[in-house]
Short mmCIF file of C-alpha atoms in Angstrom, two decimals:
data_model
loop_
_atom_site.label_atom_id
_atom_site.label_comp_id
_atom_site.label_asym_id
_atom_site.label_seq_id
_atom_site.Cartn_x
_atom_site.Cartn_y
_atom_site.Cartn_z
CA MET A 1 23.70 14.44 0.72
CA THR A 2 23.68 16.86 -1.84
CA GLY A 3 25.65 15.38 -5.00
CA THR A 4 29.36 14.96 -2.72
CA GLY A 5 30.60 12.99 0.24
CA THR A 6 28.88 10.02 2.16
CA ALA A 7 24.90 10.11 3.06
CA ALA A 8 23.82 9.02 7.00
CA PRO A 9 21.96 6.14 6.91
CA ARG A 10 18.00 6.90 7.03
CA VAL A 11 17.16 4.50 9.30
CA GLY A 12 14.10 5.09 11.93
CA SER A 13 12.85 3.16 14.73
CA VAL A 14 9.73 3.51 16.62
CA SER A 15 7.52 1.64 19.26
CA ARG A 16 4.12 2.20 20.08
CA GLU A 17 2.38 0.80 22.49
CA THR A 18 -1.05 1.08 24.04
CA SER A 19 -3.82 -0.90 25.73
CA GLU A 20 -5.30 -2.29 22.46
CA SER A 21 -2.35 -2.39 20.27
CA SER A 22 2.31 -3.19 20.57
CA VAL A 23 3.52 -2.15 17.44
CA SER A 24 7.62 -1.94 16.60
CA VAL A 25 8.58 -1.14 12.83
CA THR A 26 11.88 -0.03 11.97
CA VAL A 27 12.57 1.01 7.90
CA ASP A 28 16.21 1.30 5.84
CA LEU A 29 15.03 3.63 3.17
CA ASP A 30 17.83 2.64 1.29
CA GLY A 31 17.77 -1.10 1.39
CA THR A 32 16.32 -3.63 -1.26
CA GLY A 33 13.04 -3.76 0.00
CA GLU A 34 13.20 -6.77 2.26
CA ALA A 35 10.19 -7.56 4.69
CA ASN A 36 9.68 -9.34 7.91
CA VAL A 37 6.19 -8.42 8.86
CA ASN A 38 3.78 -10.11 11.35
CA THR A 39 0.80 -7.78 12.35
CA GLY A 40 -1.57 -11.14 13.19
CA VAL A 41 -3.57 -9.87 9.96
CA PRO A 42 -2.40 -11.47 6.55
CA PHE A 43 -3.76 -9.80 4.31
CA PHE A 44 -2.15 -6.93 5.90
CA ASP A 45 1.26 -8.59 6.06
CA HIS A 46 0.64 -9.05 2.55
CA MET A 47 0.58 -5.29 1.67
CA LEU A 48 3.18 -3.82 3.88
CA THR A 49 5.25 -6.58 1.89
CA ALA A 50 4.42 -5.01 -1.33
CA PHE A 51 5.06 -2.10 0.19
CA ALA A 52 8.67 -2.65 1.21
CA ARG A 53 10.08 -4.54 -1.75
CA HIS A 54 7.85 -2.30 -4.41
CA SER A 55 9.12 1.36 -2.45
CA LEU A 56 12.82 -0.28 -2.16
CA THR A 57 12.58 -0.02 1.64
CA ASP A 58 13.76 -2.52 3.81
CA LEU A 59 10.73 -3.29 6.65
CA THR A 60 10.54 -4.78 9.82
CA VAL A 61 7.08 -5.01 11.73
CA SER A 62 6.11 -7.23 14.67
CA ALA A 63 2.72 -6.32 16.06
CA THR A 64 -0.26 -8.03 18.46
CA GLY A 65 -3.02 -6.33 19.14
CA ASP A 66 -6.60 -6.79 19.66
CA VAL A 67 -7.37 -8.06 16.84
CA HIS A 68 -10.39 -11.02 17.61
CA ILE A 69 -12.15 -7.95 18.06
CA ASP A 70 -11.23 -6.23 14.87
CA VAL A 71 -8.45 -5.12 12.78
CA HIS A 72 -8.57 -1.22 12.91
CA HIS A 73 -6.24 -1.17 16.03
CA THR A 74 -3.68 -3.04 14.63
CA VAL A 75 -3.90 -1.92 11.04
CA GLU A 76 -3.95 2.11 12.44
CA ASP A 77 -1.22 1.80 15.28
CA THR A 78 1.09 -0.20 12.27
CA GLY A 79 0.30 2.93 10.05
CA ILE A 80 0.87 5.54 13.07
CA ALA A 81 4.34 4.14 13.91
CA LEU A 82 5.30 3.19 10.47
CA GLY A 83 4.78 6.95 9.60
CA GLU A 84 6.81 8.19 12.49
CA ALA A 85 9.28 6.41 11.52
CA LEU A 86 9.54 7.48 8.15
CA LEU A 87 9.82 10.75 9.32
CA ALA A 88 12.35 9.54 11.63
CA ALA A 89 14.50 8.10 8.43
CA LEU A 90 13.60 10.92 6.10
CA GLY A 91 15.53 13.11 8.70
CA ASP A 92 16.31 17.00 7.21
CA LYS A 93 15.40 15.84 3.77
CA ARG A 94 18.50 16.96 2.29
CA GLY A 95 19.27 16.26 -1.41
CA ILE A 96 15.88 14.66 -1.96
CA THR A 97 13.73 14.27 -4.93
CA ARG A 98 10.81 15.18 -2.85
CA TYR A 99 8.39 14.19 -5.73
CA GLY A 100 7.13 10.75 -6.95
CA ASP A 101 4.36 9.55 -8.87
CA ALA A 102 2.99 6.42 -10.03
CA LEU A 103 0.40 4.00 -12.16
CA VAL A 104 0.18 0.79 -11.42
CA PRO A 105 -1.90 -1.91 -12.38
CA LEU A 106 -3.18 -4.90 -11.33
CA ASP A 107 -5.02 -6.82 -13.52
CA GLU A 108 -8.08 -5.27 -13.96
CA ALA A 109 -7.46 -2.63 -11.35
CA LEU A 110 -5.08 1.04 -12.19
CA ALA A 111 -4.39 3.05 -9.11
CA GLN A 112 -2.10 6.33 -9.22
CA ALA A 113 -0.23 7.75 -6.56
CA VAL A 114 1.11 10.85 -5.69
CA VAL A 115 3.85 11.72 -2.94
CA ASP A 116 5.16 15.24 -2.25
CA ILE A 117 7.53 14.93 0.84
CA SER A 118 6.70 18.02 1.62
CA GLY A 119 6.46 18.38 5.81
CA ARG A 120 2.77 19.19 5.53
CA PRO A 121 0.22 16.25 5.97
CA TYR A 122 -2.44 15.60 3.40
CA LEU A 123 -4.07 13.21 1.71
CA VAL A 124 -6.63 12.73 -1.09
CA HIS A 125 -7.83 9.57 -1.57
CA SER A 126 -10.55 8.40 -4.37
CA GLY A 127 -11.84 6.58 -7.14
CA GLU A 128 -13.30 3.20 -4.88
CA PRO A 129 -16.63 1.75 -6.03
CA ALA A 130 -19.44 1.89 -4.03
CA GLY A 131 -18.97 -1.08 -1.21
CA PHE A 132 -15.81 -0.88 -1.37
CA GLU A 133 -15.37 -0.12 2.21
CA PHE A 134 -17.61 -3.05 3.45
CA HIS A 135 -15.63 -5.92 1.64
CA LEU A 136 -13.81 -8.67 3.88
CA ILE A 137 -10.82 -9.22 2.14
CA GLY A 138 -8.97 -12.12 2.59
CA GLY A 139 -12.06 -12.65 5.68
CA HIS A 140 -10.73 -10.12 7.99
CA TYR A 141 -9.30 -7.12 5.95
CA THR A 142 -11.86 -4.47 5.56
CA GLY A 143 -11.66 -2.45 2.25
CA SER A 144 -12.24 0.67 4.65
CA MET A 145 -8.63 -0.06 6.31
CA VAL A 146 -6.92 1.02 3.22
CA ARG A 147 -8.34 4.14 3.52
CA HIS A 148 -7.79 4.32 7.25
CA PHE A 149 -4.22 2.81 7.15
CA PHE A 150 -3.03 5.57 4.65
CA GLU A 151 -4.54 8.44 6.76
CA ALA A 152 -2.31 7.46 9.89
CA LEU A 153 1.06 7.44 7.64
CA VAL A 154 0.59 10.35 6.12
CA LEU A 155 -0.46 12.25 9.44
CA ASN A 156 2.35 10.71 11.20
CA ALA A 157 5.15 11.00 8.46
CA ARG A 158 3.82 14.27 7.07
CA LEU A 159 3.33 13.40 3.62
CA THR A 160 0.62 15.32 1.51
CA VAL A 161 -0.37 11.77 -0.94
CA HIS A 162 -3.00 11.71 -3.45
CA LEU A 163 -4.29 8.36 -4.32
CA LYS A 164 -6.31 7.60 -6.66
CA LEU A 165 -8.54 4.48 -7.93
CA VAL A 166 -8.00 4.94 -11.70
CA GLU A 167 -10.42 1.41 -12.95
CA GLY A 168 -11.25 -1.52 -10.25
CA ARG A 169 -13.48 -4.42 -9.60
CA ASP A 170 -11.80 -6.94 -7.22
CA PRO A 171 -11.44 -6.12 -3.98
CA HIS A 172 -7.76 -7.38 -3.54
CA HIS A 173 -6.76 -6.18 -6.91
CA ILE A 174 -8.43 -2.64 -5.73
CA ALA A 175 -6.31 -2.80 -2.44
CA GLU A 176 -3.12 -4.24 -3.86
CA ALA A 177 -2.90 -1.45 -6.59
CA GLU A 178 -2.98 1.29 -4.27
CA PHE A 179 -0.47 0.13 -2.11
CA LYS A 180 1.96 -0.35 -4.96
CA ALA A 181 1.31 2.47 -6.41
CA PHE A 182 2.40 4.41 -3.07
CA ALA A 183 4.89 2.43 -3.21
CA ARG A 184 6.50 3.21 -6.34
CA ALA A 185 5.52 7.40 -5.49
CA PHE A 186 6.92 7.07 -2.74
CA GLY A 187 10.39 4.72 -3.36
CA ALA A 188 10.83 7.69 -6.60
CA ALA A 189 10.30 10.25 -3.56
CA LYS A 190 13.02 9.63 -1.36
CA ARG A 191 15.64 8.97 -3.58
CA TYR A 192 18.56 10.87 -3.29
CA ASP A 193 19.37 13.27 -6.52
CA ALA A 194 22.73 14.84 -6.87
CA ARG A 195 21.84 17.81 -8.67
CA VAL A 196 19.51 18.62 -5.18
CA THR A 197 21.98 21.24 -3.20
CA GLY A 198 20.53 21.08 0.08
CA VAL A 199 16.27 20.79 0.74
CA PRO A 200 14.76 20.56 -1.95
CA SER A 201 12.66 23.83 -1.71
CA THR A 202 12.23 27.43 -1.92
CA LYS A 203 11.57 27.80 1.58
CA GLY A 204 15.05 26.61 2.80
CA ALA A 205 13.26 23.15 5.29
CA LEU A 206 10.33 20.69 4.53
#
């Protein structure tokens, strides 16, 4: 879409099967933020639902995995599948805004995210307080899974993302502010801009 005509549906579906998990993801980038998420990891479901709502991306996720051992495999494999689905849905990226940024508070926590739909995967993630990575949120989701999820997503969606915690004390608030900041920034970056002709890059490809 380049300002005229009708855009093709921006939908992506990915299924991923390993000995550790089974994941199916469908995204619609031009949705209204509806989510149907079940990963067997309740706090992670909450974060993915927040991503859908605040990025205005319709999202369906069904995952089963060895969460009786650790949530690591399910979180990572969901991040991989979601990244692949986002990449497929973005298509040739013609007419998109490309860049997005957001600063999102949740009570005492404040997170900033900047997203470039660049085709070059790179994550800079900073600011979380010492010990956050060891904290169990909801009794099952360790703080370290926040970065681990974004590493998997960014690599497979081929995004450049800077994600920074500016302030924060409560682990739940920290994680949720980060997910919501990313959602808002991605939501802005994926939008069509009627002024953009072709791909928003001097290279002619993203």
